[in-house]
mmCIF file of C-alpha atoms in Angstrom:
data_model
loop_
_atom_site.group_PDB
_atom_site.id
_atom_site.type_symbol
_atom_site.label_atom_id
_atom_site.label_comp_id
_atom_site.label_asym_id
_atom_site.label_seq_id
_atom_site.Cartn_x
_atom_site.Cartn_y
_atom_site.Cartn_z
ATOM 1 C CA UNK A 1 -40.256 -130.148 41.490
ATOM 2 C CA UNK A 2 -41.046 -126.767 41.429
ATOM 3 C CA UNK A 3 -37.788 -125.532 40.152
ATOM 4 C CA UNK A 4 -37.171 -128.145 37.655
ATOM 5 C CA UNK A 5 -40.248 -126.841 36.116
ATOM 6 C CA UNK A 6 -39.794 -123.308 36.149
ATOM 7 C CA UNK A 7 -36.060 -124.242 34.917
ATOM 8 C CA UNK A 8 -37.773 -126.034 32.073
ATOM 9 C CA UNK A 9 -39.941 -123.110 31.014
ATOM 10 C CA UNK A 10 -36.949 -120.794 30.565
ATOM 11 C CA UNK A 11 -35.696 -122.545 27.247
ATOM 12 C CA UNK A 12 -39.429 -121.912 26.018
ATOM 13 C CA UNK A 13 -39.435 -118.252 27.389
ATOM 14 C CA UNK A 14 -36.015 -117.249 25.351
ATOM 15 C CA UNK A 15 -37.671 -118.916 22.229
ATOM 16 C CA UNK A 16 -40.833 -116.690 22.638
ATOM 17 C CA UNK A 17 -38.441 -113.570 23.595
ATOM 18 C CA UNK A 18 -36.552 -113.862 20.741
ATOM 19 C CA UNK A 19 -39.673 -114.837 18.282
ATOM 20 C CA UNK A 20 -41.613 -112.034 19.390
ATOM 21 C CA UNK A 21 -42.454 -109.057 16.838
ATOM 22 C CA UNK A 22 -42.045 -106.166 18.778
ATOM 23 C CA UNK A 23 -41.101 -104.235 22.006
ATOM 24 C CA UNK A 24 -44.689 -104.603 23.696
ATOM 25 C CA UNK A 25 -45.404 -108.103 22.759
ATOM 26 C CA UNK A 26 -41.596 -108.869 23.830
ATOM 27 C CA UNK A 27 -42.535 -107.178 27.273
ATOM 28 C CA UNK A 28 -45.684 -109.277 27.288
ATOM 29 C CA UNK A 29 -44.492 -112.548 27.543
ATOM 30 C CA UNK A 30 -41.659 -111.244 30.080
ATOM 31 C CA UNK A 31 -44.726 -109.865 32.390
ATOM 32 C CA UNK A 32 -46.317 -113.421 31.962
ATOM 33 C CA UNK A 33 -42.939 -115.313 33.046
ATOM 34 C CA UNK A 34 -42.473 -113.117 35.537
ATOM 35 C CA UNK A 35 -45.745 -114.216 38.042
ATOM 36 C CA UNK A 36 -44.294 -117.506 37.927
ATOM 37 C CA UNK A 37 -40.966 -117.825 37.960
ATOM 38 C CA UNK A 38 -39.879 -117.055 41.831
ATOM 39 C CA UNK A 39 -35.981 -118.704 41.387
ATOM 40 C CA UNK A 40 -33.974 -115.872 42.120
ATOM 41 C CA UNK A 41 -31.516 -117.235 39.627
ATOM 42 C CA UNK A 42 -34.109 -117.368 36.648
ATOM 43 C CA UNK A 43 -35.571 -113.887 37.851
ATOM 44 C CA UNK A 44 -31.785 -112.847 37.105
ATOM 45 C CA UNK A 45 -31.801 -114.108 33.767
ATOM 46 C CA UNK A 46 -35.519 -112.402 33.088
ATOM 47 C CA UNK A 47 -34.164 -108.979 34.471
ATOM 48 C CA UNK A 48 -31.148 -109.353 31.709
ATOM 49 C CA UNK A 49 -34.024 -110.123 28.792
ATOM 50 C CA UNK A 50 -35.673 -106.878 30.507
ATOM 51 C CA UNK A 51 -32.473 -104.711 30.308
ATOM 52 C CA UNK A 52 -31.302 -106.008 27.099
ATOM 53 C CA UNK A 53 -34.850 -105.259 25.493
ATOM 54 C CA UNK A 54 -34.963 -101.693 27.189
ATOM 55 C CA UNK A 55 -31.490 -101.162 25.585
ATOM 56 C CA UNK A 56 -33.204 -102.217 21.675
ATOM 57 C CA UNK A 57 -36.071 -99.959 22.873
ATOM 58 C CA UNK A 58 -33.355 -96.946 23.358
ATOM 59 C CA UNK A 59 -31.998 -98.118 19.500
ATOM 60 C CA UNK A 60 -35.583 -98.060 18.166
ATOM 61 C CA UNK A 61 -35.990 -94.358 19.949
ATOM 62 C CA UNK A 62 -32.861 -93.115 18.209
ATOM 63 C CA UNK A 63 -33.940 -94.639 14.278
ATOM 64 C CA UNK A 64 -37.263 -93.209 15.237
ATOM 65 C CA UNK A 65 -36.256 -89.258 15.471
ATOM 66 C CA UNK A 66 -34.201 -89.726 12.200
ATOM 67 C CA UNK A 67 -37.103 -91.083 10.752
ATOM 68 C CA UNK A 68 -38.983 -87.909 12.013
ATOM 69 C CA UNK A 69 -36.651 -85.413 11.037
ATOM 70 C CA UNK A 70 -36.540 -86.973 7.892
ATOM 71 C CA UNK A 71 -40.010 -87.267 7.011
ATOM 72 C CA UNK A 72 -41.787 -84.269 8.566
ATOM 73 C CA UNK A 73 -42.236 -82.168 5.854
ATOM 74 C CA UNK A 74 -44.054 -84.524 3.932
ATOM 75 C CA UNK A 75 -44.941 -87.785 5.721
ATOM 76 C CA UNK A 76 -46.254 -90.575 4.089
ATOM 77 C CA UNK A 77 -49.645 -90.274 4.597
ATOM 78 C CA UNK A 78 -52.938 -91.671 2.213
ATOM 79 C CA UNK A 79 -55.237 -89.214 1.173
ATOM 80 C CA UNK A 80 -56.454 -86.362 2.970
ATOM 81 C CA UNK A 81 -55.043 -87.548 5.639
ATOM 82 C CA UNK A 82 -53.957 -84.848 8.381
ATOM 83 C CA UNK A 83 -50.126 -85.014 9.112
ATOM 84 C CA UNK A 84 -51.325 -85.409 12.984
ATOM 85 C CA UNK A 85 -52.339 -88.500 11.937
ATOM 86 C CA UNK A 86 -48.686 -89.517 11.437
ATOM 87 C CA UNK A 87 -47.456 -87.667 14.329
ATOM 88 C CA UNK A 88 -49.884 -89.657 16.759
ATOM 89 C CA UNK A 89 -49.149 -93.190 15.320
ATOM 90 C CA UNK A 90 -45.490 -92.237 15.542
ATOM 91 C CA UNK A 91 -46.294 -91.393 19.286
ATOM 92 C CA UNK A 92 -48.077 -94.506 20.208
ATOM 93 C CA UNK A 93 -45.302 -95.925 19.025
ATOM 94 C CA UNK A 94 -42.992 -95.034 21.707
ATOM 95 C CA UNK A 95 -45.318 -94.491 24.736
ATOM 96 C CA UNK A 96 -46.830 -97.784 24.839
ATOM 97 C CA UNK A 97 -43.890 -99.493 25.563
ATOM 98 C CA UNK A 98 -42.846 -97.001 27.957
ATOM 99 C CA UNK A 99 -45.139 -96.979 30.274
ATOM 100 C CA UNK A 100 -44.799 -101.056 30.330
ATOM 101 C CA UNK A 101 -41.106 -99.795 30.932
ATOM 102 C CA UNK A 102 -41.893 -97.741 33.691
ATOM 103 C CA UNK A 103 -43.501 -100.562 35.939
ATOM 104 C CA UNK A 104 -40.074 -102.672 36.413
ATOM 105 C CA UNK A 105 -38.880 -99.896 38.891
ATOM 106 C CA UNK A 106 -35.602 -101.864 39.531
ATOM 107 C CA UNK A 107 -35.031 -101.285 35.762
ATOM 108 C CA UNK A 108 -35.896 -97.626 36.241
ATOM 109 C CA UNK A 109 -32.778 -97.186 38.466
ATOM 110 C CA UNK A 110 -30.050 -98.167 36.021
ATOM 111 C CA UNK A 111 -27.474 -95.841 34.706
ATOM 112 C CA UNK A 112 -28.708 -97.104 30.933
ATOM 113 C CA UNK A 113 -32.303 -96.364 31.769
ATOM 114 C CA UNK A 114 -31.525 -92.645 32.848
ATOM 115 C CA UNK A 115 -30.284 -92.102 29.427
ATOM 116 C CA UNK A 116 -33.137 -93.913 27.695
ATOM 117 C CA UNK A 117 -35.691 -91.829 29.363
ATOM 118 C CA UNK A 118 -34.455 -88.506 28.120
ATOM 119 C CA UNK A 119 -34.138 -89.436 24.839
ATOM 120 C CA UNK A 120 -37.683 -90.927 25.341
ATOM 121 C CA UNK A 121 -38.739 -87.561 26.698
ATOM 122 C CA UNK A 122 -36.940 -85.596 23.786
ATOM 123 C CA UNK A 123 -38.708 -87.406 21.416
ATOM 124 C CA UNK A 124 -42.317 -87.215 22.912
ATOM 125 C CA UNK A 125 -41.538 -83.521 23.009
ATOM 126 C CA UNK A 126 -40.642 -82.788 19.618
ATOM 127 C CA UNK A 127 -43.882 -84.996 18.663
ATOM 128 C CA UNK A 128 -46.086 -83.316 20.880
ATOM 129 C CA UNK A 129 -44.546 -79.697 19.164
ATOM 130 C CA UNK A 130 -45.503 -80.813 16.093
ATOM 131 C CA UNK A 131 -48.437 -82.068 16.623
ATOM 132 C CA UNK A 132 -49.309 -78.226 18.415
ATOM 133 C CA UNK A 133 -47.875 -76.876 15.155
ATOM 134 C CA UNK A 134 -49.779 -78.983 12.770
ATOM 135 C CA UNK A 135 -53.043 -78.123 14.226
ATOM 136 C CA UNK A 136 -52.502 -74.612 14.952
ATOM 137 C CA UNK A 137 -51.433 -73.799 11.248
ATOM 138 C CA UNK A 138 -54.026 -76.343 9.792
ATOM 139 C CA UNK A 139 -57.012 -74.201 11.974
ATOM 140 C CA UNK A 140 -55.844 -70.877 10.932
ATOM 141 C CA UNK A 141 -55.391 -72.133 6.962
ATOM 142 C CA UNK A 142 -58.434 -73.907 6.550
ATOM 143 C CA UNK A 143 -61.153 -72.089 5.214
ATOM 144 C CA UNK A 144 -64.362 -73.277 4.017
ATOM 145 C CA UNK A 145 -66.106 -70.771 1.666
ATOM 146 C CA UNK A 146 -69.975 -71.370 2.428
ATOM 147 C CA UNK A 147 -70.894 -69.753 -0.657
ATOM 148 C CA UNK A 148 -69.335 -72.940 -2.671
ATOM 149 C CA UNK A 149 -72.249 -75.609 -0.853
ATOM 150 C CA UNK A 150 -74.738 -72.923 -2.330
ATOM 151 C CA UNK A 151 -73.154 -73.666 -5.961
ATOM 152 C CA UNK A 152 -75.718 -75.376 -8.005
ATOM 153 C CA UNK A 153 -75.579 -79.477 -8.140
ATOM 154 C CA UNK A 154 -74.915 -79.984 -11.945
ATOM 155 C CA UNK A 155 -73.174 -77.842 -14.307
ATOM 156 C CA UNK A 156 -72.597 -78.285 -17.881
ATOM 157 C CA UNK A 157 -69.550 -79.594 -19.273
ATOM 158 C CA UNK A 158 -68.319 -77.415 -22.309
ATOM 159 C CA UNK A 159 -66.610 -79.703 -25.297
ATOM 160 C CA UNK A 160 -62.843 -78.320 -25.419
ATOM 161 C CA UNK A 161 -62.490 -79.142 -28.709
ATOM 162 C CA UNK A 162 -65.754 -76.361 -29.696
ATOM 163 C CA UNK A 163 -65.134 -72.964 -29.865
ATOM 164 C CA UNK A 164 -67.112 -71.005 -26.992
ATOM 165 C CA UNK A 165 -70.103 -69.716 -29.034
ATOM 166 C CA UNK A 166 -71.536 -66.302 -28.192
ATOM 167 C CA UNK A 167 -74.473 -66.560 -24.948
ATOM 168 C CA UNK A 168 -77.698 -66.379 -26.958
ATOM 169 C CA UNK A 169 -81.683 -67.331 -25.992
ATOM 170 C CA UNK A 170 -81.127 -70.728 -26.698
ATOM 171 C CA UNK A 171 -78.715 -71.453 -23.980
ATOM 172 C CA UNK A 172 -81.619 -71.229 -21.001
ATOM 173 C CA UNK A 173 -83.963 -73.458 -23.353
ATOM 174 C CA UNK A 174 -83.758 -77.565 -22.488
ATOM 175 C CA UNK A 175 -80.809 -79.208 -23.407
ATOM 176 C CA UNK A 176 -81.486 -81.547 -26.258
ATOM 177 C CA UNK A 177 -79.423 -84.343 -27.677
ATOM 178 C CA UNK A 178 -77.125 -84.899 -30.427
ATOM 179 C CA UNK A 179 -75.911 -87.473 -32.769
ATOM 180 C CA UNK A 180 -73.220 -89.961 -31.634
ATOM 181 C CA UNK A 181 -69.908 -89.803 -33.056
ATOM 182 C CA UNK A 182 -70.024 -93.078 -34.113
ATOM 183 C CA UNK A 183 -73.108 -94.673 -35.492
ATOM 184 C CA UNK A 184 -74.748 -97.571 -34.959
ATOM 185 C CA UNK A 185 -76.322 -99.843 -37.697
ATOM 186 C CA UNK A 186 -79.439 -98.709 -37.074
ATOM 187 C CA UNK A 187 -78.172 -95.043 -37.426
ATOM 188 C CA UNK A 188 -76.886 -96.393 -41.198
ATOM 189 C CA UNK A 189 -79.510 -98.124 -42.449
ATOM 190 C CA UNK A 190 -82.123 -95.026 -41.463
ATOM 191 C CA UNK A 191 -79.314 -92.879 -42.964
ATOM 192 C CA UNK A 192 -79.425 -94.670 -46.042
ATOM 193 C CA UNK A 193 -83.331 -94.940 -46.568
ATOM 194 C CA UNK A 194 -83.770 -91.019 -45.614
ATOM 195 C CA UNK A 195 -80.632 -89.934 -48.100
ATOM 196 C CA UNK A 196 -78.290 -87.429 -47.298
ATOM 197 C CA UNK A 197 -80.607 -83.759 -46.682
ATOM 198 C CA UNK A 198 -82.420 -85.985 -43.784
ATOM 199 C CA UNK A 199 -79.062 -86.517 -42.059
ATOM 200 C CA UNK A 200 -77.799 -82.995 -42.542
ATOM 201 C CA UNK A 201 -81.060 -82.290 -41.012
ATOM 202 C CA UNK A 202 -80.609 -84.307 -37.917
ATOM 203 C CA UNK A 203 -77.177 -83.363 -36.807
ATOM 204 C CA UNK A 204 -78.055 -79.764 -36.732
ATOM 205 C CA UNK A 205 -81.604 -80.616 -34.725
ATOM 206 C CA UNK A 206 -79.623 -82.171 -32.237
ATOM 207 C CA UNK A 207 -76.980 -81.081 -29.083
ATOM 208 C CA UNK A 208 -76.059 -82.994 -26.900
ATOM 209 C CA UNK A 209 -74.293 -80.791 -23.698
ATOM 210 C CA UNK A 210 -72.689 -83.496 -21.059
ATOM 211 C CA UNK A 211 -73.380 -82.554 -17.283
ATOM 212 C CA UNK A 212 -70.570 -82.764 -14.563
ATOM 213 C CA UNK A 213 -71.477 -82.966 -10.427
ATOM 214 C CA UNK A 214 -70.873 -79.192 -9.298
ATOM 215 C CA UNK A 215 -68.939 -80.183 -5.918
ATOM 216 C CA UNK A 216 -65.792 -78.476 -5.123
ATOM 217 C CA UNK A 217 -63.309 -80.601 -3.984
ATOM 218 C CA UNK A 218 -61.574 -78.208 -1.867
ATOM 219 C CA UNK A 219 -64.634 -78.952 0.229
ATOM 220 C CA UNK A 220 -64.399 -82.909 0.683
ATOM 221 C CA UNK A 221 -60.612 -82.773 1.020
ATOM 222 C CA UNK A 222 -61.413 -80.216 4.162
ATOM 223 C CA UNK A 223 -64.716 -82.365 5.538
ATOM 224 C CA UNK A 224 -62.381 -85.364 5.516
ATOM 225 C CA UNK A 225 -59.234 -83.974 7.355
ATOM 226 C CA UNK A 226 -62.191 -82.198 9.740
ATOM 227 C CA UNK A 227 -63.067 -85.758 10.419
ATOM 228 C CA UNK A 228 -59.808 -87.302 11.160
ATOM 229 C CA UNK A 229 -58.919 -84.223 13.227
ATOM 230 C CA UNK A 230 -61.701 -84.367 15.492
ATOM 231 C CA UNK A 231 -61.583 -88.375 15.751
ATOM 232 C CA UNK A 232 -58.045 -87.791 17.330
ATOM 233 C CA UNK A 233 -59.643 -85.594 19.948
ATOM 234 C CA UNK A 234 -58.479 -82.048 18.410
ATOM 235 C CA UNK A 235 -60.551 -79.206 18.485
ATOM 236 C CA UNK A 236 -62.281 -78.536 14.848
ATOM 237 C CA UNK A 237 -62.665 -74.566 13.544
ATOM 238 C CA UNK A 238 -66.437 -73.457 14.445
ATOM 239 C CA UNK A 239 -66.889 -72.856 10.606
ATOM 240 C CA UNK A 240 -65.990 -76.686 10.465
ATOM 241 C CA UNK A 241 -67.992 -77.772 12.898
ATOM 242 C CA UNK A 242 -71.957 -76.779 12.327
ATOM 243 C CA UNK A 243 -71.226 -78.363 8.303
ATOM 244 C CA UNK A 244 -69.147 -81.380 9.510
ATOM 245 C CA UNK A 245 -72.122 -83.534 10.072
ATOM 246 C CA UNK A 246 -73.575 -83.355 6.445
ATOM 247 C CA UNK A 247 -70.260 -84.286 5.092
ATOM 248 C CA UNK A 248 -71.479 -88.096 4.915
ATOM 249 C CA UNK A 249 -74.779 -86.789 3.067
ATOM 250 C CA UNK A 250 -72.811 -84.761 0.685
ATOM 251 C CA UNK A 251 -70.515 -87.775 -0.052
ATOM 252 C CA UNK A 252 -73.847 -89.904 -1.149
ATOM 253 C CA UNK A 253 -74.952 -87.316 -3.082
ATOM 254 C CA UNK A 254 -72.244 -86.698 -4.900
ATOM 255 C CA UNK A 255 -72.402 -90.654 -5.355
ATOM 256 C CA UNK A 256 -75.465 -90.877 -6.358
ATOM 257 C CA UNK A 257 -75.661 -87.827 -8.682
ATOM 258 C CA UNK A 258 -72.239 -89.491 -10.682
ATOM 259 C CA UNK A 259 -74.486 -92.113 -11.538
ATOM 260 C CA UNK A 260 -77.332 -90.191 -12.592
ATOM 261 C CA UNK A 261 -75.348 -88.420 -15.144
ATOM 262 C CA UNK A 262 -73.584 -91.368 -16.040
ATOM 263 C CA UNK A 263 -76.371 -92.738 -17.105
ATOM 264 C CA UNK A 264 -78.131 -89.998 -18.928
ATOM 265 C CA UNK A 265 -74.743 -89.893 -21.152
ATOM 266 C CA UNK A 266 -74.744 -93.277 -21.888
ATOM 267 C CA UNK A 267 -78.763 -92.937 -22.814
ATOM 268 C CA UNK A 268 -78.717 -89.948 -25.007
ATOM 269 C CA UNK A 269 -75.632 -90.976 -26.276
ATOM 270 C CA UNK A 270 -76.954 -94.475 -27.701
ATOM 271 C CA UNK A 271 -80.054 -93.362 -28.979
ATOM 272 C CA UNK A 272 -80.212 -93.932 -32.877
ATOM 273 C CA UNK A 273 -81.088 -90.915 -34.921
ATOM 274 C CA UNK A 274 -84.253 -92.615 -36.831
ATOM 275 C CA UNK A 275 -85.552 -92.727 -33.144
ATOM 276 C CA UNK A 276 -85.069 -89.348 -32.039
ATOM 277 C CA UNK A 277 -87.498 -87.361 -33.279
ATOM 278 C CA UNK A 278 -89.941 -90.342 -32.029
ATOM 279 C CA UNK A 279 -88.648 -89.544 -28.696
ATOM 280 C CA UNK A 280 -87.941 -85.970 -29.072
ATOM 281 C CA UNK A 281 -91.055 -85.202 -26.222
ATOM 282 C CA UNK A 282 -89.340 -87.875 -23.789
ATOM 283 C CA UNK A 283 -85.997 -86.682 -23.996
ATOM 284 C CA UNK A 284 -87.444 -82.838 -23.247
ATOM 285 C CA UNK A 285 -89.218 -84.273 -20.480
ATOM 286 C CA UNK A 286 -86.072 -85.888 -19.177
ATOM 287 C CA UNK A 287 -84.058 -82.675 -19.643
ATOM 288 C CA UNK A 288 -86.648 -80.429 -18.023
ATOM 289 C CA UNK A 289 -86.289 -83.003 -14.670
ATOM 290 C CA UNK A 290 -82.488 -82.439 -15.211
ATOM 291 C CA UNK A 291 -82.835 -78.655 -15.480
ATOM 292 C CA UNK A 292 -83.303 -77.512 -11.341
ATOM 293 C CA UNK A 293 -80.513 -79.560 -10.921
ATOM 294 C CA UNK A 294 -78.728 -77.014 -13.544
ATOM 295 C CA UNK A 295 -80.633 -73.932 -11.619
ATOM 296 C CA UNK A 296 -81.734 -73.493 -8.492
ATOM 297 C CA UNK A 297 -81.039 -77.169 -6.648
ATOM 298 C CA UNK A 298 -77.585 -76.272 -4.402
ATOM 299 C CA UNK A 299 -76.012 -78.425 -1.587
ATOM 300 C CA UNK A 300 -77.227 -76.700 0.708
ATOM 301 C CA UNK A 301 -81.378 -77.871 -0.483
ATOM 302 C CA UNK A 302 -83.963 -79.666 1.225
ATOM 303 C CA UNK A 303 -85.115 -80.879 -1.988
ATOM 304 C CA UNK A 304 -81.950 -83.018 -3.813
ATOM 305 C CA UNK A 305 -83.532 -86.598 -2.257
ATOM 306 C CA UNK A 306 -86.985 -85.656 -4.485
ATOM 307 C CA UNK A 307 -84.915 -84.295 -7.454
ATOM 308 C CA UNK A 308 -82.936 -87.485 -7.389
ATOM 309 C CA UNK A 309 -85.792 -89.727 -7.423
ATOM 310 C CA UNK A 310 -87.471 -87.787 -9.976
ATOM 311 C CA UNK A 311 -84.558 -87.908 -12.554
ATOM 312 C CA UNK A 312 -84.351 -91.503 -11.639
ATOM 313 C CA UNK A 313 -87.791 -92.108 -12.685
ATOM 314 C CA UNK A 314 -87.440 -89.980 -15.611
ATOM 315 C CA UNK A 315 -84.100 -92.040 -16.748
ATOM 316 C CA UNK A 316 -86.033 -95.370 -16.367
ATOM 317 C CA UNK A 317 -88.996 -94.501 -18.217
ATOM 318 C CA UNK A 318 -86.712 -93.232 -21.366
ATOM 319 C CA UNK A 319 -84.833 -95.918 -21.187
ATOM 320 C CA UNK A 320 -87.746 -98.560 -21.301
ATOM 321 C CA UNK A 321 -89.214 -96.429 -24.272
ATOM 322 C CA UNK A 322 -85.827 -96.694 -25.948
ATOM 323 C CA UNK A 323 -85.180 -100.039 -25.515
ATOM 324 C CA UNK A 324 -89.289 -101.212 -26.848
ATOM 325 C CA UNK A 325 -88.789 -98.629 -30.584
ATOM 326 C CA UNK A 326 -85.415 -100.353 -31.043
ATOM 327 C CA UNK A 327 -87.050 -103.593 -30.854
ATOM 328 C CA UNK A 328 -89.791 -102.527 -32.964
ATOM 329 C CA UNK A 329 -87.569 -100.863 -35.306
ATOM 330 C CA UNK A 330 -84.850 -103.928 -35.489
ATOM 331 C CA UNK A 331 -87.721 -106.508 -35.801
ATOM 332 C CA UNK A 332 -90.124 -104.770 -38.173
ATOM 333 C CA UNK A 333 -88.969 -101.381 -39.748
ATOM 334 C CA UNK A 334 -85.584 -102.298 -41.330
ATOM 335 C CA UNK A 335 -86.131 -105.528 -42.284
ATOM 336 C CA UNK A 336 -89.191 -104.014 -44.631
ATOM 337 C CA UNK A 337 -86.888 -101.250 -45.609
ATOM 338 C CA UNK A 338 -84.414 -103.218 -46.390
ATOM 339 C CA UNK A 339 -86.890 -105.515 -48.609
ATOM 340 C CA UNK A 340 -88.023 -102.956 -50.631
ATOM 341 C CA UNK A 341 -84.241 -101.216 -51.085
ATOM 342 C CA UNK A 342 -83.517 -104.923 -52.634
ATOM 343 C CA UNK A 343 -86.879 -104.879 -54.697
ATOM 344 C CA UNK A 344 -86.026 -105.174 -58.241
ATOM 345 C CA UNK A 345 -89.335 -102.576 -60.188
ATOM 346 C CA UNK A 346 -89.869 -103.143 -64.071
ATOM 347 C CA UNK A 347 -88.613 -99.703 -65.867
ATOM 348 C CA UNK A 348 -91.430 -99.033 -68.823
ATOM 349 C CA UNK A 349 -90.050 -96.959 -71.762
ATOM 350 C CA UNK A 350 -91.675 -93.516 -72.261
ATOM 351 C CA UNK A 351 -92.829 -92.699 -75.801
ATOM 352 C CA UNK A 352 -92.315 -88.967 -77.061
#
C-alpha cells in the first residue's frame, strides 16, 4: 500500500518540479518528496530531478556572469541607489540555492558538480570584488560639505527673463508683491474705475520675488545611498555617520517647506490689485515671518519647527483676509461701481 502511494505521488511531484518558478522553490518541493518517498527506485528518479536541476543551476551561473560583465558599469538600479545594492541581490541570487545544493552530499560527489562549484565560486568572487571595490571608491569619493546644511532654508528665485539689477538698499527691505500676469475680473473692473495713472501706479508699487527651498541635493542623493549602504551592513564614512540620523528630518522639512512656498505663490499671486493696498500691512507681516527663513534659519537650526508654524499661521490668516475683501468686494463694491459706470447724468448747457 505503501508503495502504490508513494508511486502515485511521483506523477504529482514531476508536475510541481516542472511548474515551479525557480531553482530554490524547485529544490523545495524535492526536499519535501524526499522525507517520504523511501522506494529506492523513486529516490532514483528524485536524485535525476536533483542532478538535472543542479545542471540548469550551472546554466543560470554561466547567463549570470555575462549579465555581470555586461552590466557593471552601469547597472540598472532606481534612484540613488548604491551599485552594492545590485551586486548583493545578484549574490543572493546564486548562494541561496547553493547552499540547498550543498546538503545532497551524494550530489556533491559528481564529476558535473565539481565543475559547477568553481564556476559557483568564480562568480561569488568576482561579486564579492566588486562589491570591496564599490564601497571602497564610494567611501573615499563621498564627501559631504557641512558648510552646505548651514546654507540658509529659503532663497530667492531670480526671474531669468529680468535683467540682474544693480544690489541697492531695497534688496534687504521685505519682499512685497506684484501684479499677476494675467488679471482677473476683479483686477479689470478696478482697472477700469481707477483709469489708467492708478494702474501704472500699482505695477510699479508692487514685486513679487518667488522663494525656492535652499537644500542641496548633492546632500539627499548622499544621505540616501548612506542609508542603503549601512542597511546592507557596510561600514558608513564617520562624516556620514553623526548627520545620517537627521536625514529623515531634513526630508520633512524640505516637504513641508515646498508647501509653504507653494502656497505663498499661489496667495500673492491671486491677490487682485484693488485689494492690495487694503492688504498691503498683511502681506508685510507675512513677508517679515518669511524673512529668517531668507536669513539666519539654516538646516542645521533648532528653530525651523517654530518658523514653520509661524509662516503657517501667517499664510492662513492672509488667506482668510483675502478670501472675506473679495467677497465684500464681488458682492458690494463692483456691483455699485458698475451701477454708477452705467448711470446715464443729464448734461446742462453752459451759457457764455
Amino acid at each position: 500500500l505503501v508503495t502504490g502511494v508513494q508511486t502515485c505521488a511521483l506523477p504529482i511531484l514531476k508536475v510541481r518540479f516542472d511548474a515551479s518558478p525557480d531553482t530554490v522553490a524547485s529544490l523545495g518541493v524535492l526536499q519535501d518528496y524526499a522525507r517520504v518517498l523511501h522506494s529506492e527506485t523513486l529516490r532514483v528518479q528524485l536524485h535525476d530531478m536533483y542532478v538535472r536541476l543542479f545542471k540548469r543551476f550551472g546554466e543560470s551561473l554561466e547567463e549570470l556572469l555575462l549579465v555581470y560583465e555586461r552590466m557593471k558599469s552601469k547597472p540598472p538600479l532606481s534612484r540613488n541607489m548604491p551599485s552594492i545594492e545590485w551586486v548583493r541581490q545578484l549574490y543572493r541570487h546564486i548562494d541561496e540555492p547553493m547552499a540547498l545544493f550543498a546538503k545532497n552530499r551524494q550530489l556533491m560527489r559528481t564529476t558535473e558538480a565539481h565543475r559547477i562549484i568553481r564556476l559557483h565560486n568564480k562568480v561569488a568572487k568576482s561579486l564579492i570584488e566588486h562589491e570591496t571595490i564599490v564601497h571602497y571608491a564610494w567611501s573615499n569619493s563621498v564627501t559631504v560639505n557641512k558648510h552646505k546644511l548651514y546654507a540658509t532654508l529659503l532663497a530667492k528665485v531670480r526671474d531669468p527673463n529680468c535683467p540682474a539689477p544693480e544690489p541697492t538698499d531695497r534688496d534687504r527691505e521685505p519682499l512685497t508683491p506684484s501684479v499677476s500676469n494675467t488679471p482677473s475680473a476683479m483686477d479689470r473692473d478696478s482697472r477700469d474705475a481707477e483709469g489708467p495713472n492708478k494702474q501704472h501706479t500699482a505695477r510699479s508699487e508692487w514685486r513679487f520675488v518667488d522663494l525656492a527651498v535652499n537644500l542641496d541635493q548633492d546632500i539627499v542623493t548622499t544621505m540616501v545611498e548612506a542609508r542603503h549602504i549601512s542597511r546592507l551592513g557596510l561600514e558608513v564614512p564617520e562624516t556620514l555617520d553623526k548627520i545620517r540620523d537627521r536625514c529623515v528630518r531634513l526630508m520633512w522639512y524640505r516637504d513641508q517647506l515646498t508647501d509653504l512656498v507653494r502656497r505663498r505663490r499661489v496667495l500673492l499671486t491671486s491677490i487682485p490689485i484693488i485689494l492690495r493696498q487694503l492688504l498691503a500691512a498683511d502681506i508685510l507681516a507675512l513677508e517679515s515671518t518669511f524673512r529668517p527663513a531668507l536669513t539666519t534659519i539654516t538646516w542645521m537650526s533648532l528653530n525651523i519647527d517654530g518658523f514653520y508654524e509661524r509662516a503657517d499661521i501667517a499664510l492662513h490668516s492672509l488667506e482668510r483676509k483675502s478670501s472675506q475683501m473679495r467677497v465684500i468686494v464681488e458682492a458690494r463694491v463692483l456691483p455699485s461701481i458698475s451701477e454708477i459706470n452705467h448711470t446715464l447724468l443729464p448734461v446742462f448747457p453752459t451759457h457764455s
